[in-house]
Amino acid sequence: ILEWRGIPAGAGTAYLLAYAAGGIPAARVALGALRRGIVDVNLLMVLAALGAAVIGHRDEGAVLLFLFSLSGALEAFAMDRTRQAIAALMTLRPEAALLRRPDGTEAIVPAEDLRPGDLVIVRPGERLPADGVVSTGTSSVDQAPITGESVPVDKGPGSGVFAGTINGPGLLEVRVTRPAQESTLARIIRLVEQAQAQQAPTQRLIDRFGRVYALVVIGAAAATATVPVLVLGADFAQMFYRAMTLLVVASPCAVMIATPAAVLSAIASGARHGVLFKGGAYVEAMAAARVIVFDKTGTLTVGRPRVTDVIPLDGAGAVDVLRAAAAVEQRSEHHLAAAVVAAAAAHAVAVPEVEGFQAAVGRGITGRVEGHRVVVGTEAFLLEHGFVLPADVHLAVQALQSEGKTTMVVAAGGERDRASGAPREPARAAASLGIIAVADTLRPEARAAVRELRALGVERLVMLTGDHERVAHAIARDLDLDEFHAEMLPEDKVTVVNDLRARYGGVVMVGDGVNDAPALAAAQVGVAMGSAGTDVALETADVVLMTDDLGRLPWAIRLSAGARRTIVQSLGFAAAVIAVLVASSLAGWVRLSLGVVGHEGSTVLVALNGLRMLRFGNGRR
């Protein structure tokens, strides 16, 4: 048949092989898309190749399918680089672990068989096989694969460690706290894989555009092949050839790959540097941030407050104040409670038990200690409970708060225990035991981070805190913040975030991922900081900074901005190439083979441009 058609058998066989090798896979994908009601680029390429063959340009049709399949292979290889960057994290966990059994014997077991409670031995230079807590030994551990920290972290008994991190010079015995499939490393990998599967808003928009655009291209090609022939009497073969060329050069391959190439690479790069994006939408949203809202404690401050002042009143001693406060604070989960309890322990104060403990979020706590009602909290909270405070209490509180310290007033009184038989005290005949002041130091990198954020173009920096206004004012002034809101309850923080979103649009909320969950959810992007190993943060936040380094926040914004620039560059380049090739094809200046080279070449270049984001941050902080 080939010889009858005037085609040498050898050349005809080569054409058939080229059409089969390049056309069958594309045709299968095109038919699958058509069944879903989608016209995609594969259909455009198959139609162009078949059309070229019909009018005698079999060689160019074969070149088209060959280069299209080659370009597809290169694109797949390029996109696989982003998946490999994440899959490489899986190799960090060792296959085996040295297990110490309860009878003291040791055995090498598969790391995936470890269970909570197992005791493993980690020698110097080895990778930790599971998440756990150091039982014995001291060392320094390289946590870069999890947190992105460049400096090893000292570890000792009671310190938490992560699977895949590298032990330093000391021998460690580690008590396993999570099975392998639930380790922080495994959860990070799962979350990043889920994030890469989600489309960014720009990609969703382009996909919707692409479905309509493909139909427009087919319509334009049909018009190119028929209208000049019917209206102007042009040569059909010539116009049909131009129409097939138009099908190729107008195909939006490069446009379609521009966003996923950059976004997936950015997500992979972030994960390697301790910044976990939960989806491409948050990569784009971080780049558009106009306002950043910080929670104070644990975000701008180190989150480890300490007692700085104990001021006794009404003849009480400092020990009496600490004793009463620590008794009720020992039942509290508030971050200031630990500071009071630690101060009591440091002064060897015997702390009695508390009964009837109650907490009012952001205001204070109450309880019954040795038959007396004890109230610890703000001045307003004590007044609500019927306590009369001397004027010097208010003056002392003001002075301490102006120094940036958080204050709590401690008072005892009210009814005595009925079982004691002692007389009852009038509800308002209360004793003001004293005032306790607590201070939390600013993070050493906080000022530099604020300066970097301003340099990146963030318009407004806001702080939210449940602390007193004078304390908040002192910290906001020190950091040169634009705005602060004090004495905020969790629901108040949500209100402020919603108001900022209404005024500015792009709002990023930075907190600890646990206490600030409502405000994080209200923001356009919720960022949890210092959350390696924190289940709640990994599940609730949109972006997780895996280390307690506030400097990672501007780094994450630079990464997002870099991804956005790359997307804009790639889309602009792809659109320009398509415009030039379409105009040239309609004018008859571009042959089909040259159009194929230009189209597929631009697609590969766009994919490679997106992959540049994989190198973002290498050699930087």
Coordinates of C-alpha atoms in Angstrom, one line a residue, residues 96-565:
A96 CA 17.4 -0.6 61.4
A97 CA 17.6 0.3 65.1
L98 CA 19.6 -1.0 68.1
L99 CA 16.9 -2.0 70.6
R100 CA 17.6 -2.6 74.3
R101 CA 15.1 -5.1 75.6
P102 CA 13.7 -5.1 79.2
D103 CA 16.1 -7.9 80.2
G104 CA 19.1 -5.8 79.1
T105 CA 19.9 -7.7 75.9
E106 CA 20.4 -5.8 72.7
A107 CA 19.2 -6.6 69.2
I108 CA 19.1 -5.0 65.8
V109 CA 15.5 -4.7 64.6
P110 CA 13.7 -2.9 61.7
A111 CA 13.0 0.7 62.5
E112 CA 9.4 0.3 61.3
D113 CA 8.8 -2.3 64.1
L114 CA 9.6 0.1 66.9
R115 CA 6.7 0.9 69.2
P116 CA 6.1 3.6 71.9
G117 CA 8.0 2.6 75.0
D118 CA 10.8 0.8 73.3
L119 CA 14.4 1.9 74.3
V120 CA 16.8 2.4 71.5
I121 CA 20.5 3.1 71.5
V122 CA 21.9 5.7 69.1
R123 CA 25.6 5.8 68.7
P124 CA 27.6 9.0 67.6
G125 CA 27.0 9.8 64.0
E126 CA 24.0 7.6 63.6
R127 CA 20.5 8.8 62.5
L128 CA 17.7 8.5 65.0
P129 CA 15.3 5.7 64.0
A130 CA 12.2 7.2 65.7
D131 CA 10.7 10.1 67.5
G132 CA 11.3 9.9 71.2
V133 CA 12.6 11.4 74.4
V134 CA 16.2 11.1 75.6
S135 CA 16.4 8.7 78.5
T136 CA 20.1 8.9 79.3
G137 CA 23.1 10.5 77.7
T138 CA 24.0 13.9 76.3
S139 CA 24.9 14.9 72.8
S140 CA 24.1 17.5 70.1
V141 CA 21.7 16.6 67.3
D142 CA 21.6 17.9 63.8
Q143 CA 17.9 18.6 63.3
A144 CA 18.2 20.3 59.9
P145 CA 16.1 17.7 58.0
I146 CA 13.1 18.5 60.2
T147 CA 13.5 22.1 61.4
G148 CA 16.0 23.6 58.9
E149 CA 18.3 24.7 61.8
S150 CA 21.9 25.0 60.6
V151 CA 23.4 24.5 64.1
P152 CA 23.1 21.2 66.1
V153 CA 20.9 21.4 69.1
D154 CA 22.1 20.1 72.6
K155 CA 20.1 17.2 73.9
G156 CA 20.0 15.6 77.3
P157 CA 17.6 13.5 79.5
G158 CA 14.0 14.7 78.8
S159 CA 14.8 16.3 75.5
G160 CA 12.6 15.4 72.5
V161 CA 14.3 14.1 69.4
F162 CA 13.0 13.3 65.8
A163 CA 13.4 10.4 63.5
G164 CA 15.9 11.1 60.7
T165 CA 18.0 13.6 62.6
I166 CA 21.7 12.9 63.1
N167 CA 23.3 12.3 66.5
G168 CA 26.5 14.1 67.4
P169 CA 29.4 13.1 69.6
G170 CA 27.5 11.5 72.5
L171 CA 25.8 8.1 73.0
L172 CA 22.0 8.5 73.5
E173 CA 19.4 6.1 74.9
V174 CA 16.0 7.2 73.5
R175 CA 12.6 6.1 74.6
V176 CA 10.4 5.9 71.6
T177 CA 7.2 8.0 71.7
R178 CA 5.7 7.4 68.2
P179 CA 5.7 4.5 65.7
A180 CA 7.6 5.0 62.5
Q181 CA 4.5 5.8 60.4
E182 CA 3.4 8.5 62.8
S183 CA 6.8 10.2 63.2
T184 CA 7.2 13.9 62.6
L185 CA 9.2 13.2 59.5
A186 CA 6.6 10.8 58.1
R187 CA 3.8 13.3 58.8
I188 CA 5.7 16.1 57.1
I189 CA 6.2 14.0 54.0
R190 CA 2.5 13.1 53.9
L191 CA 1.4 16.7 54.4
V192 CA 3.8 17.9 51.7
E193 CA 2.5 15.3 49.2
Q194 CA -1.0 16.3 49.9
A195 CA 0.0 20.0 49.5
Q196 CA 1.6 19.2 46.1
A197 CA -1.6 17.5 45.0
Q198 CA -3.6 20.6 45.6
Q199 CA -3.9 23.2 42.9
A200 CA -3.0 26.8 43.5
P201 CA -5.6 29.4 42.7
T202 CA -3.7 30.6 39.6
Q203 CA -3.5 27.0 38.3
R204 CA -7.2 26.5 38.8
L205 CA -7.9 29.7 36.9
I206 CA -5.5 28.6 34.1
D207 CA -7.1 25.2 33.9
R208 CA -10.6 26.7 33.5
F209 CA -9.2 29.1 30.9
G210 CA -7.4 26.2 29.1
R211 CA -10.6 24.2 28.5
V212 CA -12.2 27.1 26.8
Y213 CA -9.0 28.2 25.0
A214 CA -8.6 24.7 23.4
L215 CA -12.0 25.0 21.9
V216 CA -11.2 28.4 20.6
V217 CA -8.0 27.1 19.0
I218 CA -9.9 24.3 17.2
G219 CA -12.4 26.8 16.0
A220 CA -9.7 29.2 14.8
A221 CA -7.9 26.4 13.0
A222 CA -11.2 25.4 11.3
A223 CA -11.8 29.0 10.3
T224 CA -8.2 29.3 9.0
A225 CA -8.7 26.2 6.8
T226 CA -12.0 27.1 5.3
V227 CA -12.8 30.8 5.4
P228 CA -9.9 32.0 3.1
V229 CA -10.8 29.1 0.7
L230 CA -14.5 29.9 0.5
V231 CA -14.2 33.7 0.6
L232 CA -10.9 34.5 -1.2
G233 CA -10.5 31.3 -3.2
A234 CA -7.2 30.5 -1.5
D235 CA -5.5 27.1 -2.0
F236 CA -7.1 24.6 0.4
A237 CA -3.9 22.5 1.0
Q238 CA -1.9 25.7 1.9
M239 CA -4.6 27.0 4.3
F240 CA -5.1 23.5 5.8
Y241 CA -1.4 23.3 6.5
R242 CA -1.4 26.7 8.2
A243 CA -4.4 25.5 10.2
M244 CA -2.5 22.5 11.4
T245 CA 0.5 24.7 12.3
L246 CA -1.9 27.0 14.2
L247 CA -3.2 24.0 16.2
V248 CA 0.4 23.3 17.3
V249 CA 1.8 26.8 18.1
A250 CA -1.4 28.0 19.8
S251 CA -1.5 25.0 22.2
P252 CA -1.1 26.3 25.8
C253 CA 1.3 23.6 27.1
A254 CA 3.8 26.2 28.5
V255 CA 1.1 28.2 30.1
M256 CA -0.4 25.2 31.8
I257 CA 2.9 24.0 33.3
A258 CA 4.1 27.5 34.5
T259 CA 2.3 27.5 37.8
P260 CA 2.7 23.9 39.0
A261 CA 6.4 23.9 38.2
A262 CA 7.1 26.9 40.4
V263 CA 4.6 26.1 43.2
L264 CA 5.6 22.5 43.6
S265 CA 9.3 23.4 43.6
A266 CA 8.6 26.1 46.2
I267 CA 6.8 23.6 48.5
A268 CA 9.6 21.1 48.2
S269 CA 12.3 23.8 48.9
G270 CA 10.3 25.1 51.9
A271 CA 10.0 21.6 53.4
R272 CA 13.8 21.1 53.1
H273 CA 14.4 24.4 55.0
G274 CA 11.9 23.9 57.8
V275 CA 8.9 25.7 56.3
L276 CA 5.9 23.5 55.6
F277 CA 3.3 24.9 53.2
K278 CA 0.0 23.0 53.4
G279 CA -0.9 23.8 49.8
G280 CA -0.1 26.0 46.7
A281 CA -2.8 28.4 47.7
Y282 CA -0.8 29.4 50.8
V283 CA 2.4 29.9 48.7
E284 CA 0.6 32.4 46.6
A285 CA -1.2 34.0 49.6
M286 CA 2.0 34.5 51.5
A287 CA 3.4 36.5 48.6
A288 CA 0.4 38.8 48.7
A289 CA 0.6 39.5 52.5
R290 CA -0.1 43.1 53.4
V291 CA -0.6 42.7 57.1
I292 CA 1.2 40.3 59.5
V293 CA -0.4 39.8 63.0
F294 CA 1.7 38.3 65.8
D295 CA 0.6 36.7 69.0
K296 CA 3.0 38.0 71.7
T297 CA 3.8 35.1 73.9
G298 CA 5.9 32.4 72.3
T299 CA 6.0 34.3 69.0
L300 CA 7.6 37.7 69.5
T301 CA 8.9 36.5 72.9
V302 CA 10.7 33.3 73.8
G303 CA 7.7 31.9 75.6
R304 CA 9.5 31.1 78.8
P305 CA 8.5 33.8 81.3
R306 CA 10.1 34.0 84.7
V307 CA 9.2 35.7 87.9
T308 CA 11.0 39.0 88.3
D309 CA 9.3 40.7 91.2
V310 CA 7.4 39.5 94.3
I311 CA 5.9 42.4 96.2
P312 CA 4.3 41.4 99.5
L313 CA 1.4 43.6 100.9
D314 CA -0.5 43.8 104.2
G315 CA 2.3 42.4 106.3
A316 CA 2.6 39.2 104.3
G317 CA 6.0 37.8 103.3
A318 CA 7.3 37.0 99.8
V319 CA 7.2 33.3 100.7
D320 CA 3.5 33.7 101.6
V321 CA 2.7 35.3 98.3
L322 CA 4.5 32.6 96.3
R323 CA 3.0 29.8 98.4
A324 CA -0.6 31.0 97.8
A325 CA -0.1 31.7 94.1
A326 CA 1.8 28.5 93.3
A327 CA -0.9 26.5 95.1
V328 CA -3.5 27.5 92.6
E329 CA -1.2 28.0 89.6
Q330 CA 0.0 24.4 89.8
R331 CA -3.4 23.3 88.3
S332 CA -3.3 25.9 85.6
E333 CA -2.2 25.4 82.0
H334 CA -1.5 29.1 81.4
H335 CA 2.0 29.9 80.3
L336 CA 2.5 32.2 83.3
A337 CA 1.6 29.4 85.7
A338 CA 4.8 27.5 85.1
A339 CA 6.9 30.6 85.9
V340 CA 5.2 31.0 89.3
V341 CA 5.5 27.3 90.2
A342 CA 9.1 27.3 89.1
A343 CA 9.8 30.4 91.3
A344 CA 8.3 28.6 94.3
A345 CA 10.4 25.6 93.7
A346 CA 13.5 27.7 93.3
H347 CA 12.9 29.2 96.7
A348 CA 12.1 25.8 98.3
V349 CA 8.6 26.9 99.1
A350 CA 6.3 24.1 100.2
V351 CA 3.2 24.3 98.0
P352 CA -0.1 22.9 99.5
E353 CA -2.9 21.3 97.5
V354 CA -5.7 23.3 96.0
E355 CA -9.4 22.4 95.9
G356 CA -12.2 23.8 93.8
F357 CA -9.9 25.1 91.1
Q358 CA -11.5 27.3 88.5
A359 CA -10.0 29.4 85.6
A360 CA -11.4 32.4 83.8
V361 CA -9.5 32.6 80.4
G362 CA -7.4 35.7 80.2
R363 CA -8.5 37.0 83.6
G364 CA -7.5 34.9 86.5
I365 CA -7.9 31.7 88.6
T366 CA -9.4 30.8 91.9
G367 CA -9.2 27.9 94.4
R368 CA -9.4 27.0 98.0
V369 CA -6.1 26.5 99.8
E370 CA -6.0 25.3 103.4
G371 CA -9.6 26.5 103.9
H372 CA -9.1 29.9 102.4
R373 CA -10.3 31.2 99.1
V374 CA -7.3 32.3 97.0
V375 CA -7.7 34.4 93.9
V376 CA -4.9 35.2 91.4
G377 CA -5.4 37.5 88.4
T378 CA -6.0 41.0 87.2
E379 CA -7.2 43.8 89.4
A380 CA -10.6 43.8 87.7
F381 CA -10.8 40.0 88.3
L382 CA -10.2 40.4 92.0
L383 CA -12.7 43.3 92.3
E384 CA -15.3 41.0 90.6
H385 CA -14.7 38.5 93.4
G386 CA -15.4 41.0 96.1
F387 CA -11.8 41.9 97.1
V388 CA -11.0 45.5 98.2
L389 CA -7.6 46.5 96.9
P390 CA -5.5 49.3 98.5
A391 CA -4.6 52.3 96.2
D392 CA -0.9 51.3 96.4
V393 CA -1.7 48.0 94.6
H394 CA -2.8 49.9 91.5
L395 CA 0.2 52.2 91.6
A396 CA 2.6 49.2 91.9
V397 CA 0.9 47.4 89.1
Q398 CA 1.2 50.4 86.8
A399 CA 4.9 50.8 87.5
L400 CA 5.6 47.2 86.8
Q401 CA 3.6 47.1 83.6
S402 CA 5.3 50.2 82.3
E403 CA 8.5 48.2 82.4
G404 CA 6.9 45.6 80.1
K405 CA 6.2 43.1 82.9
T406 CA 3.0 41.1 83.3
T407 CA 1.5 41.4 86.7
M408 CA -0.9 39.3 88.8
V409 CA -2.4 40.2 92.1
V410 CA -2.6 37.5 94.8
A411 CA -5.3 37.8 97.4
A412 CA -6.8 35.4 100.0
G413 CA -10.0 35.6 102.0
G414 CA -13.6 34.7 102.0
E415 CA -15.2 31.7 103.8
R416 CA -13.0 29.4 105.8
D417 CA -13.4 25.6 105.5
R418 CA -16.6 24.6 107.2
A419 CA -14.9 21.4 108.5
S420 CA -12.3 23.5 110.3
G421 CA -14.8 25.0 112.7
A422 CA -13.1 28.4 112.4
P423 CA -15.2 31.5 112.1
R424 CA -16.1 32.7 108.6
E425 CA -14.5 35.9 107.3
P426 CA -16.6 38.6 105.7
A427 CA -16.4 38.3 101.9
R428 CA -15.0 41.8 101.5
A429 CA -12.6 41.6 104.5
A430 CA -9.9 40.2 102.2
A431 CA -6.2 40.3 102.5
S432 CA -4.1 41.5 99.5
L433 CA -1.1 39.2 99.9
G434 CA 0.9 40.8 97.2
I435 CA 1.8 41.3 93.5
I436 CA 3.9 39.0 91.3
A437 CA 5.5 40.3 88.1
V438 CA 6.5 38.1 85.3
A439 CA 8.6 39.0 82.3
D440 CA 9.2 37.2 79.0
T441 CA 12.2 38.3 77.0
L442 CA 12.0 39.2 73.3
R443 CA 13.3 36.7 70.8
P444 CA 16.8 37.8 69.9
E445 CA 15.9 37.7 66.2
A446 CA 12.6 39.5 66.6
R447 CA 13.9 43.0 65.7
A448 CA 15.8 41.8 62.7
A449 CA 12.7 39.9 61.5
V450 CA 10.5 43.0 61.8
R451 CA 13.0 45.0 59.8
E452 CA 13.1 42.3 57.1
L453 CA 9.3 42.2 56.9
R454 CA 9.2 45.9 56.3
A455 CA 11.8 45.7 53.7
L456 CA 9.7 43.0 51.9
G457 CA 6.9 45.5 51.6
V458 CA 4.6 44.4 54.4
E459 CA 2.4 47.4 55.1
R460 CA 1.3 46.8 58.7
L461 CA 2.7 44.8 61.6
V462 CA 0.2 44.1 64.4
M463 CA 0.5 42.4 67.8
L464 CA -2.3 40.8 69.8
T465 CA -2.0 39.8 73.4
G466 CA -4.0 39.0 76.4
D467 CA -1.6 41.0 78.5
H468 CA -2.2 44.5 80.0
E469 CA -2.1 47.5 77.7
R470 CA 1.0 49.0 79.3
V471 CA 3.0 45.7 78.8
A472 CA 1.8 45.5 75.2
H473 CA 2.7 49.1 74.6
A474 CA 6.2 48.6 75.9
I475 CA 6.9 45.6 73.6
A476 CA 5.3 47.2 70.6
R477 CA 7.4 50.4 71.1
D478 CA 10.5 48.3 71.4
L479 CA 9.8 46.4 68.2
D480 CA 8.5 49.5 66.3
L481 CA 5.2 47.8 65.5
D482 CA 2.4 49.7 63.8
E483 CA -0.5 48.6 66.0
F484 CA -1.2 46.5 69.1
H485 CA -4.3 45.2 70.9
A486 CA -4.1 44.2 74.5
E487 CA -6.2 42.3 77.0
M488 CA -7.6 40.2 74.2
L489 CA -9.6 37.0 74.7
P490 CA -9.4 34.4 71.9
E491 CA -12.7 35.6 70.4
D492 CA -11.4 39.2 70.5
K493 CA -8.4 38.1 68.4
V494 CA -10.7 36.7 65.8
T495 CA -12.6 39.9 65.6
V496 CA -9.4 41.9 65.1
V497 CA -8.2 39.6 62.4
N498 CA -11.5 39.7 60.5
D499 CA -11.4 43.5 60.7
L500 CA -7.9 43.7 59.3
R501 CA -8.9 41.3 56.4
A502 CA -11.8 43.6 55.6
R503 CA -9.5 46.6 55.5
Y504 CA -6.4 45.2 53.9
G505 CA -7.2 41.8 52.3
G506 CA -4.0 39.8 52.7
V507 CA -3.6 39.0 56.5
V508 CA -1.1 36.5 57.9
M509 CA -1.6 35.5 61.5
V510 CA 1.5 34.0 63.4
G511 CA 1.0 32.1 66.6
D512 CA 1.8 28.9 68.4
G513 CA -0.8 26.9 66.5
V514 CA -2.4 25.7 69.7
N515 CA -3.8 28.6 71.8
D516 CA -4.4 30.8 68.7
A517 CA -6.2 28.2 66.6
P518 CA -9.3 30.4 66.1
A519 CA -7.3 33.5 65.0
L520 CA -5.1 31.4 62.7
A521 CA -8.2 30.0 61.0
A522 CA -9.7 33.5 60.6
A523 CA -6.6 34.8 58.8
Q524 CA -5.9 34.3 55.1
V525 CA -2.8 32.4 56.1
G526 CA -2.3 30.9 59.6
V527 CA 1.3 30.4 60.5
A528 CA 2.3 28.2 63.5
M529 CA 5.9 28.8 64.7
G530 CA 8.2 26.4 66.5
S531 CA 5.8 23.5 65.9
A532 CA 8.1 20.5 65.1
G533 CA 6.3 17.5 66.5
T534 CA 3.2 19.4 67.6
D535 CA 0.2 17.5 66.3
V536 CA -2.3 20.4 66.6
A537 CA -0.1 22.8 64.7
L538 CA 0.6 20.3 61.9
E539 CA -3.1 19.8 61.4
T540 CA -4.5 23.3 62.0
A541 CA -2.0 25.8 60.5
D542 CA -1.7 26.6 56.8
V543 CA 2.1 27.1 57.1
V544 CA 4.2 25.6 59.8
L545 CA 7.6 27.0 60.8
M546 CA 9.3 23.9 62.2
T547 CA 11.8 25.8 64.4
D548 CA 11.6 28.6 67.0
D549 CA 13.3 31.0 64.6
L550 CA 11.2 34.0 63.7
G551 CA 13.6 34.7 60.9
R552 CA 12.0 31.9 59.0
L553 CA 8.9 34.0 58.5
P554 CA 10.5 36.6 56.2
W555 CA 12.4 33.7 54.5
A556 CA 9.0 32.0 53.8
I557 CA 7.6 35.3 52.3
R558 CA 10.7 35.7 50.1
L559 CA 10.2 32.1 48.9
S560 CA 6.6 32.8 48.1
A561 CA 7.4 36.0 46.4
G562 CA 10.1 34.2 44.4
A563 CA 7.6 31.6 43.3
R564 CA 5.1 34.3 42.3
R565 CA 7.8 36.1 40.2

